[in-house]
Coordinates of C-alpha atoms and ligand atoms in Angstrom, one line a residue:
M234 CA 119.1 181.0 -203.4
R235 CA 119.9 178.2 -201.0
P236 CA 121.9 175.1 -201.8
G237 CA 119.5 172.1 -201.5
I238 CA 116.0 172.1 -200.1
L239 CA 115.1 173.2 -196.6
P240 CA 112.6 170.5 -195.5
Y241 CA 109.3 171.5 -193.8
G242 CA 110.1 169.2 -190.9
R243 CA 112.9 166.9 -189.8
Q244 CA 114.0 164.9 -186.8
M245 CA 116.9 165.8 -184.5
V246 CA 119.0 162.8 -183.4
D247 CA 122.1 163.4 -181.2
Q248 CA 124.8 161.2 -179.6
A249 CA 122.8 160.7 -176.4
D250 CA 119.9 159.3 -178.5
I251 CA 122.3 156.9 -180.3
D252 CA 123.9 155.8 -177.0
A253 CA 120.5 155.1 -175.5
V254 CA 119.5 152.9 -178.4
V255 CA 122.9 151.0 -178.4
E256 CA 122.5 150.3 -174.7
V257 CA 119.2 148.5 -175.4
L258 CA 120.7 146.6 -178.3
R259 CA 123.2 145.2 -175.8
S260 CA 120.5 144.3 -173.2
D261 CA 118.2 141.3 -172.7
W262 CA 115.1 142.9 -174.1
L263 CA 114.6 144.2 -177.6
T264 CA 110.9 144.5 -177.6
T265 CA 108.5 144.8 -174.6
G266 CA 111.0 145.2 -171.8
P267 CA 111.7 147.7 -169.0
V268 CA 112.3 150.7 -171.3
V269 CA 108.7 150.6 -172.6
E270 CA 107.5 151.1 -169.1
R271 CA 110.1 153.8 -168.3
F272 CA 109.1 155.7 -171.5
E273 CA 105.4 155.4 -170.7
R274 CA 105.8 156.7 -167.1
A275 CA 108.0 159.6 -168.2
F276 CA 105.5 160.5 -170.9
A277 CA 102.5 160.3 -168.7
L278 CA 104.2 162.6 -166.2
R279 CA 105.1 165.1 -168.9
V280 CA 101.5 165.4 -170.1
D281 CA 99.8 165.1 -166.6
A282 CA 98.0 161.9 -167.5
D283 CA 97.6 158.9 -165.2
Y284 CA 98.3 156.3 -167.8
A285 CA 100.3 156.2 -171.1
M286 CA 100.4 153.2 -173.4
A287 CA 103.1 153.0 -176.1
V288 CA 102.0 151.7 -179.5
S289 CA 103.6 151.0 -182.8
S290 CA 102.3 154.3 -184.5
G291 CA 100.0 157.2 -184.1
T292 CA 97.6 155.4 -186.4
A293 CA 97.6 152.3 -184.3
G294 CA 97.0 154.6 -181.3
L295 CA 94.0 156.1 -183.0
H296 CA 92.6 152.7 -183.9
L297 CA 92.9 151.5 -180.3
A298 CA 91.4 154.7 -178.9
V299 CA 88.4 154.3 -181.2
L300 CA 88.0 150.6 -180.3
A301 CA 88.4 151.3 -176.5
S302 CA 85.7 153.9 -176.9
G303 CA 83.3 151.1 -177.8
I304 CA 82.9 152.2 -181.4
G305 CA 81.6 149.6 -183.8
P306 CA 79.4 149.1 -186.9
G307 CA 76.8 151.8 -187.2
D308 CA 78.3 154.2 -184.7
E309 CA 79.1 157.7 -185.8
V310 CA 82.3 159.7 -184.9
I311 CA 82.5 163.4 -185.5
L312 CA 85.8 164.8 -186.6
P313 CA 87.3 167.6 -188.8
P314 CA 88.4 166.9 -192.4
M315 CA 91.4 169.2 -191.9
T316 CA 93.7 166.3 -190.8
F317 CA 95.8 163.4 -192.0
A318 CA 93.6 160.6 -193.4
A319 CA 94.6 158.3 -190.5
T320 CA 92.3 160.1 -188.1
A321 CA 89.2 159.2 -190.1
N322 CA 90.6 155.8 -191.3
A323 CA 90.8 154.7 -187.6
V324 CA 87.0 155.1 -187.4
L325 CA 86.6 153.0 -190.5
Y326 CA 88.9 150.2 -189.1
A327 CA 86.4 149.8 -186.3
G328 CA 83.4 149.7 -188.7
G329 CA 82.2 153.2 -187.6
K330 CA 81.2 156.1 -189.7
P331 CA 83.3 159.3 -189.8
V332 CA 81.1 162.4 -189.9
F333 CA 83.0 165.5 -190.8
A334 CA 82.3 168.7 -189.0
D335 CA 83.8 172.0 -190.3
V336 CA 86.6 174.0 -188.9
D337 CA 87.1 177.6 -187.7
P338 CA 88.4 179.7 -190.6
D339 CA 91.1 181.5 -188.6
T340 CA 92.6 178.5 -186.7
L341 CA 91.4 175.5 -188.8
L342 CA 90.4 173.8 -185.5
L343 CA 87.2 171.8 -185.1
D344 CA 84.3 174.2 -184.9
P345 CA 82.1 173.3 -181.8
T346 CA 79.0 174.9 -183.4
D347 CA 79.2 172.6 -186.3
V348 CA 80.0 169.6 -184.1
E349 CA 76.7 170.3 -182.2
L350 CA 74.8 170.3 -185.5
K351 CA 76.3 166.9 -186.5
V352 CA 75.4 165.1 -183.4
T353 CA 72.7 162.3 -183.9
S354 CA 71.4 159.5 -181.8
R355 CA 74.2 157.3 -183.4
T356 CA 77.0 159.6 -182.4
K357 CA 79.4 157.9 -180.0
A358 CA 82.6 160.0 -180.0
I359 CA 84.2 163.3 -181.1
I360 CA 87.8 163.3 -182.3
G361 CA 89.3 166.8 -182.0
V362 CA 92.6 167.4 -184.0
D363 CA 95.0 169.7 -182.2
Y364 CA 96.0 170.9 -185.7
A365 CA 99.5 172.4 -186.3
G366 CA 100.1 172.0 -182.5
Q367 CA 97.3 174.2 -181.2
P368 CA 94.8 172.7 -178.8
C369 CA 91.1 172.8 -180.1
D370 CA 88.4 174.5 -178.1
W371 CA 88.2 171.5 -175.8
T372 CA 86.2 173.5 -173.2
S373 CA 83.3 173.6 -175.7
I374 CA 83.9 170.1 -177.1
N375 CA 84.0 168.4 -173.7
E376 CA 80.9 170.3 -172.7
I377 CA 79.0 169.0 -175.9
A378 CA 80.3 165.5 -175.2
R379 CA 79.1 165.6 -171.6
R380 CA 75.6 166.7 -172.7
H381 CA 75.3 163.9 -175.3
N382 CA 77.2 161.3 -173.4
L383 CA 80.1 161.0 -175.9
V384 CA 83.7 160.0 -175.6
T385 CA 86.3 162.6 -176.5
I386 CA 89.5 161.6 -178.3
A387 CA 92.3 164.1 -179.0
D388 CA 94.3 163.5 -182.1
A389 CA 97.3 165.2 -180.5
C390 CA 99.8 163.9 -183.0
H391 CA 100.9 167.6 -183.6
A392 CA 100.6 168.8 -180.1
V393 CA 102.9 167.2 -177.5
G394 CA 103.9 170.0 -175.1
A395 CA 100.9 172.2 -176.0
M396 CA 98.6 173.6 -173.2
L397 CA 95.1 175.0 -173.0
A398 CA 94.3 177.1 -169.9
Q399 CA 97.1 175.6 -167.8
K400 CA 96.1 172.0 -168.8
R401 CA 98.4 169.9 -170.8
V402 CA 97.4 168.3 -174.0
G403 CA 97.2 164.6 -173.1
S404 CA 95.1 165.2 -170.0
I405 CA 92.2 167.2 -171.5
A406 CA 90.2 164.7 -173.6
D407 CA 89.1 161.2 -172.4
L408 CA 91.8 159.7 -174.6
S409 CA 94.7 161.4 -176.4
V410 CA 96.9 160.0 -179.2
F411 CA 100.4 161.1 -180.1
S412 CA 102.7 160.2 -182.9
F413 CA 106.5 159.7 -182.9
H414 CA 106.9 159.8 -186.7
P415 CA 110.2 161.6 -187.5
V416 CA 108.6 164.9 -188.5
K417 CA 106.8 165.1 -185.1
H418 CA 108.4 166.5 -181.9
I419 CA 109.6 163.2 -180.6
A420 CA 110.9 160.6 -183.1
T421 CA 111.1 156.8 -182.6
G422 CA 111.1 155.9 -186.4
E423 CA 107.5 154.7 -186.2
G424 CA 105.7 155.0 -182.9
G425 CA 102.9 156.5 -180.8
M426 CA 101.4 156.9 -177.4
I427 CA 97.9 156.9 -176.0
T428 CA 97.2 158.7 -172.7
T429 CA 94.2 158.7 -170.4
S430 CA 93.2 159.0 -166.8
D431 CA 90.7 156.2 -167.0
S432 CA 92.1 153.0 -165.7
A433 CA 89.6 150.8 -167.4
L434 CA 90.4 152.3 -170.8
A435 CA 94.1 152.0 -170.1
S436 CA 94.0 148.3 -169.3
R437 CA 91.7 147.6 -172.3
I438 CA 94.2 149.3 -174.6
R439 CA 97.1 147.4 -173.1
I440 CA 95.3 144.1 -173.9
L441 CA 94.3 145.3 -177.4
R442 CA 97.9 146.3 -178.4
N443 CA 99.1 142.8 -177.5
H444 CA 96.9 140.4 -179.5
G445 CA 94.1 140.7 -177.0
I446 CA 96.2 138.7 -174.5
S447 CA 95.8 139.7 -170.8
S448 CA 99.5 139.5 -169.9
D449 CA 102.7 140.2 -171.7
F450 CA 105.8 138.0 -172.0
R451 CA 107.8 139.9 -169.4
Q452 CA 105.0 139.8 -166.8
R453 CA 104.7 136.1 -167.3
A454 CA 108.5 135.6 -167.0
E455 CA 108.4 137.6 -163.7
R456 CA 105.5 135.5 -162.4
G457 CA 107.3 132.3 -163.5
T458 CA 104.3 131.1 -165.6
V459 CA 104.1 130.3 -169.3
Q460 CA 100.3 130.4 -169.5
Y461 CA 98.4 133.2 -171.2
E462 CA 94.9 133.9 -172.3
M463 CA 93.6 135.7 -175.3
V464 CA 90.4 137.5 -174.2
E465 CA 89.5 139.5 -177.2
L466 CA 90.6 140.0 -180.8
G467 CA 93.6 142.4 -180.5
F468 CA 96.6 143.3 -182.6
N469 CA 100.3 143.4 -182.4
Y470 CA 100.7 147.2 -182.0
R471 CA 103.6 147.1 -179.5
L472 CA 106.4 149.5 -179.5
T473 CA 109.9 148.0 -179.0
D474 CA 112.4 148.7 -176.2
I475 CA 114.8 149.9 -178.9
Q476 CA 112.3 152.6 -180.1
C477 CA 111.3 153.5 -176.5
A478 CA 114.9 154.1 -175.6
L479 CA 115.1 156.6 -178.5
G480 CA 111.7 158.1 -177.4
L481 CA 112.8 158.5 -173.8
S482 CA 116.0 160.2 -174.8
Q483 CA 114.1 162.5 -177.2
L484 CA 111.6 163.3 -174.5
Q485 CA 114.4 164.8 -172.3
K486 CA 114.9 167.4 -175.1
L487 CA 111.2 168.2 -175.6
D488 CA 111.4 171.6 -173.8
D489 CA 114.4 172.7 -175.9
N490 CA 112.6 171.5 -179.0
L491 CA 109.4 173.5 -178.2
K492 CA 111.5 176.6 -177.4
A493 CA 113.2 176.4 -180.7
R494 CA 109.9 175.9 -182.6
R495 CA 108.2 178.8 -180.7
S496 CA 111.1 181.1 -181.4
L497 CA 111.1 180.4 -185.2
A498 CA 107.3 180.8 -185.1
D499 CA 107.7 184.2 -183.5
S500 CA 110.1 185.2 -186.3
Y501 CA 107.5 184.2 -188.9
A502 CA 104.7 186.0 -187.0
L503 CA 106.7 189.2 -186.8
A504 CA 107.7 189.1 -190.5
F505 CA 104.1 188.6 -191.7
Q506 CA 102.2 190.6 -189.1
R507 CA 101.5 193.5 -191.4
N508 CA 101.5 191.5 -194.6
H509 CA 97.9 191.3 -195.9
K510 CA 98.7 188.6 -198.5
V511 CA 100.4 186.1 -196.2
V512 CA 98.3 185.5 -193.1
P513 CA 99.5 183.1 -190.4
L514 CA 96.7 181.0 -188.7
S515 CA 95.4 182.7 -185.5
V516 CA 96.5 181.5 -182.1
R517 CA 93.7 181.3 -179.6
A518 CA 93.8 183.0 -176.2
D519 CA 94.9 180.9 -173.3
V520 CA 96.9 178.5 -175.5
Q521 CA 100.5 177.4 -175.5
H522 CA 101.1 176.3 -179.1
A523 CA 103.4 173.4 -179.8
F524 CA 104.1 174.5 -183.4
H525 CA 104.4 171.2 -185.2
L526 CA 103.5 173.1 -188.3
Y527 CA 103.6 176.7 -189.4
V528 CA 100.7 177.3 -191.7
V529 CA 99.9 180.6 -193.5
R530 CA 97.0 181.4 -195.8
L531 CA 97.6 183.1 -199.1
D532 CA 95.1 185.9 -199.3
M533 CA 94.8 188.1 -202.4
G534 CA 91.4 189.5 -201.8
G535 CA 89.0 188.2 -204.5
A536 CA 91.8 187.1 -206.8
S537 CA 92.2 183.3 -206.9
V538 CA 95.4 181.8 -205.6
D539 CA 97.4 179.3 -207.5
R540 CA 98.5 177.6 -204.3
N541 CA 100.2 174.7 -206.0
G542 CA 102.1 177.0 -208.3
F543 CA 103.1 179.0 -205.2
V544 CA 104.5 175.9 -203.5
T545 CA 106.4 174.9 -206.6
A546 CA 107.9 178.4 -206.9
L547 CA 109.0 178.2 -203.2
R548 CA 110.6 174.8 -203.9
A549 CA 112.5 176.3 -206.8
E550 CA 113.9 178.9 -204.2
G551 CA 115.1 176.0 -202.1
I552 CA 112.2 176.2 -199.6
G553 CA 110.5 172.8 -198.9
A554 CA 107.0 174.2 -198.5
N555 CA 104.1 171.7 -198.1
V556 CA 100.3 171.5 -197.7
H557 CA 98.5 170.2 -194.6
Y558 CA 96.0 168.9 -195.5
I559 CA 93.8 168.0 -198.4
P560 CA 90.4 167.6 -196.7
V561 CA 90.0 163.9 -195.9
H562 CA 86.6 163.7 -197.8
F563 CA 88.4 164.8 -201.0
H564 CA 90.5 161.6 -201.2
P565 CA 89.3 159.3 -203.9
Y566 CA 88.6 156.5 -201.4
Y567 CA 86.3 158.7 -199.4
R568 CA 84.6 159.9 -202.5
S569 CA 84.1 156.6 -204.3
K570 CA 83.7 154.2 -201.4
L571 CA 81.8 156.4 -198.9
G572 CA 80.1 158.7 -201.4
M573 CA 81.4 161.9 -200.0
S574 CA 81.8 165.0 -202.1
P575 CA 82.9 168.6 -201.9
G576 CA 80.4 170.8 -200.1
L577 CA 80.4 168.9 -196.8
C578 CA 82.7 171.3 -195.0
P579 CA 82.9 174.6 -197.0
V580 CA 85.4 176.4 -194.6
A581 CA 87.9 173.6 -194.6
E582 CA 87.5 173.3 -198.4
A583 CA 88.1 177.0 -199.0
A584 CA 91.1 177.0 -196.7
Y585 CA 92.6 174.1 -198.6
E586 CA 92.9 176.3 -201.6
K587 CA 95.0 178.8 -199.7
I588 CA 97.2 177.1 -197.1
V589 CA 100.9 176.6 -197.3
T590 CA 103.1 175.0 -194.6
L591 CA 106.4 176.7 -194.2
P592 CA 109.5 174.9 -192.9
L593 CA 109.6 174.7 -189.1
W594 CA 111.8 172.3 -187.1
P595 CA 114.2 172.8 -184.2
G596 CA 117.4 172.4 -186.1
M597 CA 116.6 175.3 -188.4
S598 CA 118.5 178.5 -187.8
Q599 CA 117.0 182.0 -187.6
G600 CA 118.9 182.6 -190.9
D601 CA 117.0 179.7 -192.4
A602 CA 113.7 181.4 -191.3
Q603 CA 114.8 184.7 -192.9
D604 CA 115.5 182.8 -196.1
V605 CA 112.0 181.4 -196.0
I606 CA 110.5 184.8 -195.4
A607 CA 112.5 186.4 -198.2
A608 CA 111.5 183.6 -200.6
V609 CA 107.8 183.9 -199.7
N610 CA 107.9 187.7 -200.3
K611 CA 109.8 187.2 -203.6
V612 CA 107.3 184.6 -204.9
M613 CA 104.3 186.7 -203.9
D614 CA 105.9 189.7 -205.6
A615 CA 106.4 187.6 -208.8
Y616 CA 102.8 186.4 -208.7
T617 CA 101.0 189.6 -207.9
G618 CA 103.3 192.5 -208.5
N619 CA 104.0 193.2 -204.8
S620 CA 104.9 191.1 -201.8
G621 CA 101.9 192.2 -199.7
E622 CA 104.2 194.0 -197.2
P623 CA 103.0 197.5 -196.3
Ligands
PLP280 C1 101.2 161.9 -188.0 C2 99.8 161.9 -187.8 C3 99.0 160.8 -187.6 C4 99.5 159.4 -187.8 O1 100.6 159.1 -187.0 P1 101.6 157.9 -187.5 O2 102.5 157.8 -186.3 O3 102.3 158.4 -188.7 O4 100.8 156.7 -187.7 C5 97.7 160.9 -187.3 N1 97.1 162.1 -187.3 C6 97.8 163.3 -187.5 C7 97.1 164.6 -187.4 C8 99.2 163.2 -187.7 O5 99.8 164.3 -188.0

């Protein structure tokens, strides 16, 4: 047994990150200064987008993406329930109605066939979640969107560095949203980024993140003017220079981060490839997975799985397993205030009973991964009389 708990995810901060932040602390700008722009340019370049707008969190990014898409009261937005609540909450912030479409059972990614069935005359947008770090079937989703004249938004909070058919996540949907929460690939404390290749959407988002004011303090200082105009009701969703310095420094290490994650994921895939009781989610063809999460399904044939008991037993072995996610429409708020109930998305609901997230982050060693594999097999053995290995 391991000393302490191996977390399911964790940030990596090194001396270069600390130095970058300290440098900004000694500079003239703490909030919107030159480093915000540098981080935005570097990020846009990394994901092949024309524009990147830094915001105070992934959630703020989703909110602004929804607003910039023109969603308001009465408008419907189709999205999967297998996501963090913030994805759907962003639709509610704008007065829109989240409409849940089911997911594919093998990948837990938004199922285009169900999306098509959920389109109505009120549908305005589709939010695809690149769950666990794997891009959705954007070819089908973008095609549905084109036919019905809908905006596509990628909740790419898990998927910086992922690719679909040689295209980088961040340049596939009309708008893409990233998070820099510490468990994600790039950490800024709190933080997020929106990318697009539509200049009108980009400038609208820049205004919305700064109170709805059409210039920022630094631009006015450069122009030698003190006048500003608020042109619509916006928010203070700015990311600071301090945070962007950390983000920019972390971005330099993204490729190493992805490499480490993919190598650990390979070890898990190899260990479980012939185990019929511990089944990793499928990876689609033509995808480069970013592996924010490593999710397995516990499968014991017809026998029901005590998933929560399984997670507790893993924790007792020092393995910080987790569950991503409880379907959004199961949350009490969505049930009581929006009248949603189980049965809306049977595939996501059945998957929820079986999924476990295993630890995966770039500072983990291969030895740590082997400890996780041994603990999973031990707990499965204790539960069912054998580990499921052949
Ligand atoms: C992390 C996350 C968010 C929210 O990002 P924050 O930066 O924490 O606001 C939204 N959607 C998904 C899928 C996430 O994983």
